[in-house]
Amino acid sequence: MTDDVMLVLTTVADAPSADRIARALVEERLAACVTVLGPARSTYRWQGAVETADELPLLVKTTAARWPALRERLRALHPYEVPEMLAWRAEDGWPAYLDWVRAASAEGG
């Protein structure tokens, strides 16, 4: 079963925020791994104006069972008023890696 593993995308403005969020999610077993990617430039509409900002994307690996708790914790940790949170179920993946994600993010594991 691969569709119980999920990839979640969020973005933050700076490295300290990325590190704080990544560490908390992994330490609390809400995620098996959080990969902080290099700088990206986002252009978006916010409160009626077009804005541009440098951000760091975070790729969060978790399970469908942990996603509701991860979503709430990420909302509490995130510095943005409306944080980007997009989640996809894995359709396929390396079986050993998927097993690791399940084990590393298992509640009470």
PDB file of N, CA and C in Angstrom:
ATOM      1  N   MET A   1       0.845  -1.181   0.000  1.00  0.00           N
ATOM      2  CA  MET A   1       0.000   0.000   0.000  1.00  0.00           C
ATOM      3  C   MET A   1       0.884   1.236   0.000  1.00  0.00           C
ATOM      4  N   THR A   2       0.822   2.025  -1.073  1.00  0.00           N
ATOM      5  CA  THR A   2       1.642   3.226  -1.136  1.00  0.00           C
ATOM      6  C   THR A   2       0.861   4.485  -0.851  1.00  0.00           C
ATOM      7  N   ASP A   3      -0.446   4.458  -1.028  1.00  0.00           N
ATOM      8  CA  ASP A   3      -1.205   5.703  -0.930  1.00  0.00           C
ATOM      9  C   ASP A   3      -1.386   6.197   0.499  1.00  0.00           C
ATOM     10  N   ASP A   4      -0.838   5.491   1.479  1.00  0.00           N
ATOM     11  CA  ASP A   4      -0.884   6.004   2.845  1.00  0.00           C
ATOM     12  C   ASP A   4       0.299   6.918   3.145  1.00  0.00           C
ATOM     13  N   VAL A   5       1.292   6.957   2.253  1.00  0.00           N
ATOM     14  CA  VAL A   5       2.431   7.863   2.406  1.00  0.00           C
ATOM     15  C   VAL A   5       2.107   9.139   1.654  1.00  0.00           C
ATOM     16  N   MET A   6       2.441  10.278   2.284  1.00  0.00           N
ATOM     17  CA  MET A   6       2.101  11.571   1.703  1.00  0.00           C
ATOM     18  C   MET A   6       3.315  12.488   1.630  1.00  0.00           C
ATOM     19  N   LEU A   7       3.274  13.392   0.668  1.00  0.00           N
ATOM     20  CA  LEU A   7       4.251  14.453   0.534  1.00  0.00           C
ATOM     21  C   LEU A   7       3.507  15.766   0.722  1.00  0.00           C
ATOM     22  N   VAL A   8       3.983  16.593   1.652  1.00  0.00           N
ATOM     23  CA  VAL A   8       3.356  17.870   1.967  1.00  0.00           C
ATOM     24  C   VAL A   8       4.331  18.979   1.598  1.00  0.00           C
ATOM     25  N   LEU A   9       3.835  20.006   0.953  1.00  0.00           N
ATOM     26  CA  LEU A   9       4.643  21.167   0.575  1.00  0.00           C
ATOM     27  C   LEU A   9       4.200  22.372   1.386  1.00  0.00           C
ATOM     28  N   THR A  10       5.185  23.087   1.928  1.00  0.00           N
ATOM     29  CA  THR A  10       4.935  24.381   2.539  1.00  0.00           C
ATOM     30  C   THR A  10       6.135  25.262   2.215  1.00  0.00           C
ATOM     31  N   THR A  11       6.004  26.558   2.441  1.00  0.00           N
ATOM     32  CA  THR A  11       7.114  27.487   2.239  1.00  0.00           C
ATOM     33  C   THR A  11       7.217  28.408   3.449  1.00  0.00           C
ATOM     34  N   VAL A  12       8.435  28.849   3.725  1.00  0.00           N
ATOM     35  CA  VAL A  12       8.683  29.803   4.812  1.00  0.00           C
ATOM     36  C   VAL A  12       9.643  30.872   4.304  1.00  0.00           C
ATOM     37  N   ALA A  13       9.753  31.943   5.051  1.00  0.00           N
ATOM     38  CA  ALA A  13      10.535  33.098   4.616  1.00  0.00           C
ATOM     39  C   ALA A  13      12.026  32.982   4.910  1.00  0.00           C
ATOM     40  N   ASP A  14      12.408  32.153   5.888  1.00  0.00           N
ATOM     41  CA  ASP A  14      13.824  32.161   6.278  1.00  0.00           C
ATOM     42  C   ASP A  14      14.260  30.812   6.840  1.00  0.00           C
ATOM     43  N   ALA A  15      15.580  30.634   6.903  1.00  0.00           N
ATOM     44  CA  ALA A  15      16.169  29.384   7.377  1.00  0.00           C
ATOM     45  C   ALA A  15      15.838  29.076   8.840  1.00  0.00           C
ATOM     46  N   PRO A  16      15.867  30.054   9.749  1.00  0.00           N
ATOM     47  CA  PRO A  16      15.502  29.714  11.128  1.00  0.00           C
ATOM     48  C   PRO A  16      14.085  29.149  11.247  1.00  0.00           C
ATOM     49  N   SER A  17      13.132  29.705  10.513  1.00  0.00           N
ATOM     50  CA  SER A  17      11.763  29.172  10.526  1.00  0.00           C
ATOM     51  C   SER A  17      11.732  27.764   9.950  1.00  0.00           C
ATOM     52  N   ALA A  18      12.436  27.556   8.852  1.00  0.00           N
ATOM     53  CA  ALA A  18      12.480  26.231   8.227  1.00  0.00           C
ATOM     54  C   ALA A  18      13.060  25.202   9.189  1.00  0.00           C
ATOM     55  N   ASP A  19      14.165  25.535   9.831  1.00  0.00           N
ATOM     56  CA  ASP A  19      14.813  24.607  10.760  1.00  0.00           C
ATOM     57  C   ASP A  19      13.927  24.317  11.968  1.00  0.00           C
ATOM     58  N   ARG A  20      13.289  25.332  12.495  1.00  0.00           N
ATOM     59  CA  ARG A  20      12.426  25.164  13.666  1.00  0.00           C
ATOM     60  C   ARG A  20      11.243  24.255  13.344  1.00  0.00           C
ATOM     61  N   ILE A  21      10.606  24.492  12.216  1.00  0.00           N
ATOM     62  CA  ILE A  21       9.463  23.685  11.807  1.00  0.00           C
ATOM     63  C   ILE A  21       9.899  22.254  11.499  1.00  0.00           C
ATOM     64  N   ALA A  22      10.975  22.098  10.749  1.00  0.00           N
ATOM     65  CA  ALA A  22      11.455  20.761  10.390  1.00  0.00           C
ATOM     66  C   ALA A  22      11.765  19.947  11.638  1.00  0.00           C
ATOM     67  N   ARG A  23      12.498  20.528  12.559  1.00  0.00           N
ATOM     68  CA  ARG A  23      12.884  19.803  13.776  1.00  0.00           C
ATOM     69  C   ARG A  23      11.653  19.406  14.596  1.00  0.00           C
ATOM     70  N   ALA A  24      10.725  20.329  14.763  1.00  0.00           N
ATOM     71  CA  ALA A  24       9.527  20.039  15.561  1.00  0.00           C
ATOM     72  C   ALA A  24       8.714  18.912  14.936  1.00  0.00           C
ATOM     73  N   LEU A  25       8.499  18.952  13.635  1.00  0.00           N
ATOM     74  CA  LEU A  25       7.676  17.927  12.989  1.00  0.00           C
ATOM     75  C   LEU A  25       8.310  16.550  13.080  1.00  0.00           C
ATOM     76  N   VAL A  26       9.634  16.491  12.930  1.00  0.00           N
ATOM     77  CA  VAL A  26      10.320  15.198  13.013  1.00  0.00           C
ATOM     78  C   VAL A  26      10.403  14.728  14.466  1.00  0.00           C
ATOM     79  N   GLU A  27      10.762  15.621  15.381  1.00  0.00           N
ATOM     80  CA  GLU A  27      10.852  15.227  16.791  1.00  0.00           C
ATOM     81  C   GLU A  27       9.512  14.729  17.327  1.00  0.00           C
ATOM     82  N   GLU A  28       8.420  15.335  16.869  1.00  0.00           N
ATOM     83  CA  GLU A  28       7.084  14.953  17.326  1.00  0.00           C
ATOM     84  C   GLU A  28       6.506  13.784  16.524  1.00  0.00           C
ATOM     85  N   ARG A  29       7.301  13.209  15.640  1.00  0.00           N
ATOM     86  CA  ARG A  29       6.929  12.056  14.819  1.00  0.00           C
ATOM     87  C   ARG A  29       5.707  12.333  13.930  1.00  0.00           C
ATOM     88  N   LEU A  30       5.504  13.601  13.606  1.00  0.00           N
ATOM     89  CA  LEU A  30       4.460  13.949  12.653  1.00  0.00           C
ATOM     90  C   LEU A  30       4.969  13.781  11.225  1.00  0.00           C
ATOM     91  N   ALA A  31       6.276  13.758  11.068  1.00  0.00           N
ATOM     92  CA  ALA A  31       6.920  13.568   9.778  1.00  0.00           C
ATOM     93  C   ALA A  31       8.135  12.675   9.957  1.00  0.00           C
ATOM     94  N   ALA A  32       8.401  11.889   8.942  1.00  0.00           N
ATOM     95  CA  ALA A  32       9.613  11.070   8.950  1.00  0.00           C
ATOM     96  C   ALA A  32      10.817  11.919   8.575  1.00  0.00           C
ATOM     97  N   CYS A  33      10.593  12.882   7.697  1.00  0.00           N
ATOM     98  CA  CYS A  33      11.683  13.699   7.160  1.00  0.00           C
ATOM     99  C   CYS A  33      11.102  15.004   6.635  1.00  0.00           C
ATOM    100  N   VAL A  34      11.861  16.074   6.793  1.00  0.00           N
ATOM    101  CA  VAL A  34      11.525  17.355   6.168  1.00  0.00           C
ATOM    102  C   VAL A  34      12.756  17.808   5.409  1.00  0.00           C
ATOM    103  N   THR A  35      12.612  17.983   4.115  1.00  0.00           N
ATOM    104  CA  THR A  35      13.699  18.448   3.267  1.00  0.00           C
ATOM    105  C   THR A  35      13.497  19.929   2.999  1.00  0.00           C
ATOM    106  N   VAL A  36      14.492  20.725   3.378  1.00  0.00           N
ATOM    107  CA  VAL A  36      14.451  22.172   3.129  1.00  0.00           C
ATOM    108  C   VAL A  36      15.199  22.416   1.827  1.00  0.00           C
ATOM    109  N   LEU A  37      14.493  22.943   0.841  1.00  0.00           N
ATOM    110  CA  LEU A  37      15.088  23.212  -0.464  1.00  0.00           C
ATOM    111  C   LEU A  37      15.701  24.604  -0.494  1.00  0.00           C
ATOM    112  N   GLY A  38      16.457  24.865  -1.541  1.00  0.00           N
ATOM    113  CA  GLY A  38      17.107  26.157  -1.713  1.00  0.00           C
ATOM    114  C   GLY A  38      16.115  27.268  -1.995  1.00  0.00           C
ATOM    115  N   PRO A  39      16.598  28.474  -1.982  1.00  0.00           N
ATOM    116  CA  PRO A  39      15.710  29.634  -2.145  1.00  0.00           C
ATOM    117  C   PRO A  39      14.900  29.574  -3.439  1.00  0.00           C
ATOM    118  N   ALA A  40      13.691  30.039  -3.331  1.00  0.00           N
ATOM    119  CA  ALA A  40      12.787  30.156  -4.468  1.00  0.00           C
ATOM    120  C   ALA A  40      12.138  31.532  -4.391  1.00  0.00           C
ATOM    121  N   ARG A  41      11.741  32.046  -5.518  1.00  0.00           N
ATOM    122  CA  ARG A  41      11.047  33.332  -5.538  1.00  0.00           C
ATOM    123  C   ARG A  41       9.584  33.079  -5.853  1.00  0.00           C
ATOM    124  N   SER A  42       8.711  33.541  -4.989  1.00  0.00           N
ATOM    125  CA  SER A  42       7.269  33.384  -5.175  1.00  0.00           C
ATOM    126  C   SER A  42       6.645  34.726  -5.518  1.00  0.00           C
ATOM    127  N   THR A  43       5.763  34.711  -6.491  1.00  0.00           N
ATOM    128  CA  THR A  43       4.963  35.883  -6.841  1.00  0.00           C
ATOM    129  C   THR A  43       3.509  35.494  -6.631  1.00  0.00           C
ATOM    130  N   TYR A  44       2.776  36.306  -5.884  1.00  0.00           N
ATOM    131  CA  TYR A  44       1.429  35.943  -5.471  1.00  0.00           C
ATOM    132  C   TYR A  44       0.606  37.193  -5.207  1.00  0.00           C
ATOM    133  N   ARG A  45      -0.691  37.025  -5.168  1.00  0.00           N
ATOM    134  CA  ARG A  45      -1.589  38.119  -4.829  1.00  0.00           C
ATOM    135  C   ARG A  45      -1.942  37.987  -3.355  1.00  0.00           C
ATOM    136  N   TRP A  46      -1.757  39.055  -2.604  1.00  0.00           N
ATOM    137  CA  TRP A  46      -2.074  39.049  -1.180  1.00  0.00           C
ATOM    138  C   TRP A  46      -2.710  40.373  -0.811  1.00  0.00           C
ATOM    139  N   GLN A  47      -3.906  40.314  -0.270  1.00  0.00           N
ATOM    140  CA  GLN A  47      -4.648  41.483   0.170  1.00  0.00           C
ATOM    141  C   GLN A  47      -4.725  42.556  -0.914  1.00  0.00           C
ATOM    142  N   GLY A  48      -5.022  42.093  -2.136  1.00  0.00           N
ATOM    143  CA  GLY A  48      -5.256  42.996  -3.251  1.00  0.00           C
ATOM    144  C   GLY A  48      -4.022  43.477  -3.988  1.00  0.00           C
ATOM    145  N   ALA A  49      -2.841  43.096  -3.546  1.00  0.00           N
ATOM    146  CA  ALA A  49      -1.614  43.554  -4.196  1.00  0.00           C
ATOM    147  C   ALA A  49      -0.798  42.351  -4.667  1.00  0.00           C
ATOM    148  N   VAL A  50      -0.039  42.558  -5.742  1.00  0.00           N
ATOM    149  CA  VAL A  50       0.872  41.525  -6.212  1.00  0.00           C
ATOM    150  C   VAL A  50       2.181  41.686  -5.457  1.00  0.00           C
ATOM    151  N   GLU A  51       2.600  40.609  -4.810  1.00  0.00           N
ATOM    152  CA  GLU A  51       3.805  40.606  -3.977  1.00  0.00           C
ATOM    153  C   GLU A  51       4.818  39.628  -4.558  1.00  0.00           C
ATOM    154  N   THR A  52       6.077  39.846  -4.240  1.00  0.00           N
ATOM    155  CA  THR A  52       7.151  38.916  -4.574  1.00  0.00           C
ATOM    156  C   THR A  52       7.995  38.727  -3.325  1.00  0.00           C
ATOM    157  N   ALA A  53       8.324  37.468  -3.032  1.00  0.00           N
ATOM    158  CA  ALA A  53       9.108  37.184  -1.831  1.00  0.00           C
ATOM    159  C   ALA A  53      10.040  36.007  -2.086  1.00  0.00           C
ATOM    160  N   ASP A  54      11.203  36.037  -1.452  1.00  0.00           N
ATOM    161  CA  ASP A  54      12.102  34.893  -1.452  1.00  0.00           C
ATOM    162  C   ASP A  54      11.649  33.962  -0.332  1.00  0.00           C
ATOM    163  N   GLU A  55      11.547  32.673  -0.642  1.00  0.00           N
ATOM    164  CA  GLU A  55      11.067  31.692   0.324  1.00  0.00           C
ATOM    165  C   GLU A  55      11.905  30.420   0.224  1.00  0.00           C
ATOM    166  N   LEU A  56      11.765  29.586   1.248  1.00  0.00           N
ATOM    167  CA  LEU A  56      12.372  28.258   1.247  1.00  0.00           C
ATOM    168  C   LEU A  56      11.249  27.232   1.234  1.00  0.00           C
ATOM    169  N   PRO A  57      11.186  26.384   0.203  1.00  0.00           N
ATOM    170  CA  PRO A  57      10.191  25.314   0.188  1.00  0.00           C
ATOM    171  C   PRO A  57      10.620  24.184   1.125  1.00  0.00           C
ATOM    172  N   LEU A  58       9.640  23.600   1.809  1.00  0.00           N
ATOM    173  CA  LEU A  58       9.864  22.440   2.655  1.00  0.00           C
ATOM    174  C   LEU A  58       9.030  21.290   2.106  1.00  0.00           C
ATOM    175  N   LEU A  59       9.677  20.134   1.922  1.00  0.00           N
ATOM    176  CA  LEU A  59       8.999  18.915   1.508  1.00  0.00           C
ATOM    177  C   LEU A  59       8.917  18.010   2.730  1.00  0.00           C
ATOM    178  N   VAL A  60       7.698  17.740   3.159  1.00  0.00           N
ATOM    179  CA  VAL A  60       7.463  16.981   4.387  1.00  0.00           C
ATOM    180  C   VAL A  60       6.945  15.600   4.002  1.00  0.00           C
ATOM    181  N   LYS A  61       7.620  14.549   4.491  1.00  0.00           N
ATOM    182  CA  LYS A  61       7.195  13.182   4.221  1.00  0.00           C
ATOM    183  C   LYS A  61       6.503  12.626   5.460  1.00  0.00           C
ATOM    184  N   THR A  62       5.264  12.152   5.275  1.00  0.00           N
ATOM    185  CA  THR A  62       4.443  11.684   6.391  1.00  0.00           C
ATOM    186  C   THR A  62       3.492  10.613   5.897  1.00  0.00           C
ATOM    187  N   THR A  63       2.515  10.288   6.730  1.00  0.00           N
ATOM    188  CA  THR A  63       1.479   9.325   6.333  1.00  0.00           C
ATOM    189  C   THR A  63       0.110   9.993   6.407  1.00  0.00           C
ATOM    190  N   ALA A  64      -0.842   9.378   5.740  1.00  0.00           N
ATOM    191  CA  ALA A  64      -2.210   9.904   5.763  1.00  0.00           C
ATOM    192  C   ALA A  64      -2.755   9.922   7.192  1.00  0.00           C
ATOM    193  N   ALA A  65      -2.373   8.949   7.986  1.00  0.00           N
ATOM    194  CA  ALA A  65      -2.840   8.899   9.375  1.00  0.00           C
ATOM    195  C   ALA A  65      -2.315  10.072  10.201  1.00  0.00           C
ATOM    196  N   ARG A  66      -1.108  10.549   9.895  1.00  0.00           N
ATOM    197  CA  ARG A  66      -0.496  11.637  10.651  1.00  0.00           C
ATOM    198  C   ARG A  66      -0.827  13.014  10.070  1.00  0.00           C
ATOM    199  N   TRP A  67      -1.359  13.058   8.840  1.00  0.00           N
ATOM    200  CA  TRP A  67      -1.613  14.328   8.165  1.00  0.00           C
ATOM    201  C   TRP A  67      -2.517  15.273   8.964  1.00  0.00           C
ATOM    202  N   PRO A  68      -3.643  14.851   9.531  1.00  0.00           N
ATOM    203  CA  PRO A  68      -4.468  15.816  10.269  1.00  0.00           C
ATOM    204  C   PRO A  68      -3.715  16.477  11.435  1.00  0.00           C
ATOM    205  N   ALA A  69      -2.974  15.710  12.198  1.00  0.00           N
ATOM    206  CA  ALA A  69      -2.205  16.287  13.311  1.00  0.00           C
ATOM    207  C   ALA A  69      -1.063  17.148  12.797  1.00  0.00           C
ATOM    208  N   LEU A  70      -0.413  16.719  11.720  1.00  0.00           N
ATOM    209  CA  LEU A  70       0.671  17.513  11.127  1.00  0.00           C
ATOM    210  C   LEU A  70       0.131  18.853  10.651  1.00  0.00           C
ATOM    211  N   ARG A  71      -1.018  18.835   9.990  1.00  0.00           N
ATOM    212  CA  ARG A  71      -1.624  20.071   9.473  1.00  0.00           C
ATOM    213  C   ARG A  71      -1.875  21.062  10.608  1.00  0.00           C
ATOM    214  N   GLU A  72      -2.427  20.586  11.708  1.00  0.00           N
ATOM    215  CA  GLU A  72      -2.702  21.473  12.842  1.00  0.00           C
ATOM    216  C   GLU A  72      -1.416  21.990  13.485  1.00  0.00           C
ATOM    217  N   ARG A  73      -0.435  21.121  13.626  1.00  0.00           N
ATOM    218  CA  ARG A  73       0.837  21.542  14.244  1.00  0.00           C
ATOM    219  C   ARG A  73       1.584  22.502  13.334  1.00  0.00           C
ATOM    220  N   LEU A  74       1.575  22.225  12.029  1.00  0.00           N
ATOM    221  CA  LEU A  74       2.233  23.129  11.080  1.00  0.00           C
ATOM    222  C   LEU A  74       1.570  24.496  11.113  1.00  0.00           C
ATOM    223  N   ARG A  75       0.269  24.528  11.211  1.00  0.00           N
ATOM    224  CA  ARG A  75      -0.448  25.814  11.303  1.00  0.00           C
ATOM    225  C   ARG A  75      -0.013  26.574  12.560  1.00  0.00           C
ATOM    226  N   ALA A  76       0.144  25.879  13.667  1.00  0.00           N
ATOM    227  CA  ALA A  76       0.554  26.521  14.922  1.00  0.00           C
ATOM    228  C   ALA A  76       2.002  27.012  14.861  1.00  0.00           C
ATOM    229  N   LEU A  77       2.860  26.278  14.180  1.00  0.00           N
ATOM    230  CA  LEU A  77       4.281  26.632  14.106  1.00  0.00           C
ATOM    231  C   LEU A  77       4.585  27.689  13.044  1.00  0.00           C
ATOM    232  N   HIS A  78       3.743  27.773  12.036  1.00  0.00           N
ATOM    233  CA  HIS A  78       4.061  28.563  10.844  1.00  0.00           C
ATOM    234  C   HIS A  78       3.908  30.064  11.103  1.00  0.00           C
ATOM    235  N   PRO A  79       4.874  30.860  10.628  1.00  0.00           N
ATOM    236  CA  PRO A  79       4.795  32.304  10.854  1.00  0.00           C
ATOM    237  C   PRO A  79       3.815  33.044   9.931  1.00  0.00           C
ATOM    238  N   TYR A  80       3.372  32.424   8.843  1.00  0.00           N
ATOM    239  CA  TYR A  80       2.475  33.101   7.910  1.00  0.00           C
ATOM    240  C   TYR A  80       1.031  33.066   8.411  1.00  0.00           C
ATOM    241  N   GLU A  81       0.288  34.098   8.070  1.00  0.00           N
ATOM    242  CA  GLU A  81      -1.133  34.146   8.409  1.00  0.00           C
ATOM    243  C   GLU A  81      -1.910  33.042   7.690  1.00  0.00           C
ATOM    244  N   VAL A  82      -1.578  32.836   6.417  1.00  0.00           N
ATOM    245  CA  VAL A  82      -2.185  31.776   5.614  1.00  0.00           C
ATOM    246  C   VAL A  82      -1.057  30.973   4.970  1.00  0.00           C
ATOM    247  N   PRO A  83      -0.541  29.977   5.680  1.00  0.00           N
ATOM    248  CA  PRO A  83       0.590  29.221   5.128  1.00  0.00           C
ATOM    249  C   PRO A  83       0.163  28.317   3.977  1.00  0.00           C
ATOM    250  N   GLU A  84       1.072  28.164   3.035  1.00  0.00           N
ATOM    251  CA  GLU A  84       0.879  27.189   1.967  1.00  0.00           C
ATOM    252  C   GLU A  84       0.980  25.798   2.582  1.00  0.00           C
ATOM    253  N   MET A  85      -0.044  24.984   2.352  1.00  0.00           N
ATOM    254  CA  MET A  85      -0.017  23.578   2.764  1.00  0.00           C
ATOM    255  C   MET A  85      -0.736  22.791   1.692  1.00  0.00           C
ATOM    256  N   LEU A  86       0.033  22.069   0.906  1.00  0.00           N
ATOM    257  CA  LEU A  86      -0.521  21.211  -0.138  1.00  0.00           C
ATOM    258  C   LEU A  86      -0.029  19.799   0.126  1.00  0.00           C
ATOM    259  N   ALA A  87      -0.900  18.816  -0.007  1.00  0.00           N
ATOM    260  CA  ALA A  87      -0.540  17.439   0.301  1.00  0.00           C
ATOM    261  C   ALA A  87      -0.945  16.510  -0.839  1.00  0.00           C
ATOM    262  N   TRP A  88      -0.063  15.563  -1.140  1.00  0.00           N
ATOM    263  CA  TRP A  88      -0.310  14.562  -2.158  1.00  0.00           C
ATOM    264  C   TRP A  88      -0.058  13.175  -1.585  1.00  0.00           C
ATOM    265  N   ARG A  89      -0.886  12.245  -1.961  1.00  0.00           N
ATOM    266  CA  ARG A  89      -0.635  10.844  -1.608  1.00  0.00           C
ATOM    267  C   ARG A  89       0.339  10.259  -2.634  1.00  0.00           C
ATOM    268  N   ALA A  90       1.275   9.477  -2.142  1.00  0.00           N
ATOM    269  CA  ALA A  90       2.237   8.823  -3.026  1.00  0.00           C
ATOM    270  C   ALA A  90       1.521   7.717  -3.798  1.00  0.00           C
ATOM    271  N   GLU A  91       1.634   7.745  -5.099  1.00  0.00           N
ATOM    272  CA  GLU A  91       1.056   6.685  -5.916  1.00  0.00           C
ATOM    273  C   GLU A  91       2.016   5.519  -6.044  1.00  0.00           C
ATOM    274  N   ASP A  92       3.283   5.794  -5.886  1.00  0.00           N
ATOM    275  CA  ASP A  92       4.294   4.758  -6.011  1.00  0.00           C
ATOM    276  C   ASP A  92       5.546   5.251  -5.307  1.00  0.00           C
ATOM    277  N   GLY A  93       6.450   4.366  -5.031  1.00  0.00           N
ATOM    278  CA  GLY A  93       7.708   4.730  -4.386  1.00  0.00           C
ATOM    279  C   GLY A  93       8.512   3.482  -4.084  1.00  0.00           C
ATOM    280  N   TRP A  94       9.740   3.677  -3.679  1.00  0.00           N
ATOM    281  CA  TRP A  94      10.603   2.559  -3.328  1.00  0.00           C
ATOM    282  C   TRP A  94      10.044   1.923  -2.053  1.00  0.00           C
ATOM    283  N   PRO A  95       9.690   0.638  -2.078  1.00  0.00           N
ATOM    284  CA  PRO A  95       9.032   0.019  -0.925  1.00  0.00           C
ATOM    285  C   PRO A  95       9.781   0.202   0.393  1.00  0.00           C
ATOM    286  N   ALA A  96      11.083   0.066   0.381  1.00  0.00           N
ATOM    287  CA  ALA A  96      11.843   0.218   1.623  1.00  0.00           C
ATOM    288  C   ALA A  96      11.731   1.647   2.160  1.00  0.00           C
ATOM    289  N   TYR A  97      11.731   2.636   1.278  1.00  0.00           N
ATOM    290  CA  TYR A  97      11.596   4.034   1.707  1.00  0.00           C
ATOM    291  C   TYR A  97      10.202   4.287   2.276  1.00  0.00           C
ATOM    292  N   LEU A  98       9.183   3.778   1.602  1.00  0.00           N
ATOM    293  CA  LEU A  98       7.813   3.949   2.084  1.00  0.00           C
ATOM    294  C   LEU A  98       7.638   3.309   3.460  1.00  0.00           C
ATOM    295  N   ASP A  99       8.232   2.132   3.642  1.00  0.00           N
ATOM    296  CA  ASP A  99       8.182   1.484   4.961  1.00  0.00           C
ATOM    297  C   ASP A  99       8.857   2.342   6.025  1.00  0.00           C
ATOM    298  N   TRP A 100       9.986   2.940   5.665  1.00  0.00           N
ATOM    299  CA  TRP A 100      10.706   3.818   6.599  1.00  0.00           C
ATOM    300  C   TRP A 100       9.860   5.027   6.975  1.00  0.00           C
ATOM    301  N   VAL A 101       9.216   5.663   6.003  1.00  0.00           N
ATOM    302  CA  VAL A 101       8.343   6.810   6.290  1.00  0.00           C
ATOM    303  C   VAL A 101       7.260   6.397   7.275  1.00  0.00           C
ATOM    304  N   ARG A 102       6.644   5.256   7.039  1.00  0.00           N
ATOM    305  CA  ARG A 102       5.589   4.775   7.929  1.00  0.00           C
ATOM    306  C   ARG A 102       6.121   4.581   9.361  1.00  0.00           C
ATOM    307  N   ALA A 103       7.265   3.925   9.468  1.00  0.00           N
ATOM    308  CA  ALA A 103       7.827   3.622  10.776  1.00  0.00           C
ATOM    309  C   ALA A 103       8.297   4.893  11.497  1.00  0.00           C
ATOM    310  N   ALA A 104       8.950   5.792  10.760  1.00  0.00           N
ATOM    311  CA  ALA A 104       9.534   6.980  11.380  1.00  0.00           C
ATOM    312  C   ALA A 104       8.498   8.010  11.796  1.00  0.00           C
ATOM    313  N   SER A 105       7.323   7.972  11.189  1.00  0.00           N
ATOM    314  CA  SER A 105       6.285   8.937  11.548  1.00  0.00           C
ATOM    315  C   SER A 105       5.123   8.296  12.302  1.00  0.00           C
ATOM    316  N   ALA A 106       5.321   7.056  12.724  1.00  0.00           N
ATOM    317  CA  ALA A 106       4.238   6.352  13.426  1.00  0.00           C
ATOM    318  C   ALA A 106       4.034   6.950  14.820  1.00  0.00           C
ATOM    319  N   GLU A 107       2.803   7.178  15.134  1.00  0.00           N
ATOM    320  CA  GLU A 107       2.452   7.717  16.447  1.00  0.00           C
ATOM    321  C   GLU A 107       2.852   6.707  17.511  1.00  0.00           C
ATOM    322  N   GLY A 108       3.592   7.191  18.502  1.00  0.00           N
ATOM    323  CA  GLY A 108       4.017   6.327  19.597  1.00  0.00           C
ATOM    324  C   GLY A 108       5.132   5.376  19.229  1.00  0.00           C
ATOM    325  N   GLY A 109       5.697   5.534  17.991  1.00  0.00           N
ATOM    326  CA  GLY A 109       6.739   4.627  17.524  1.00  0.00           C
ATOM    327  C   GLY A 109       8.033   4.952  18.099  1.00  0.00           C
TER     328      GLY A 109
END
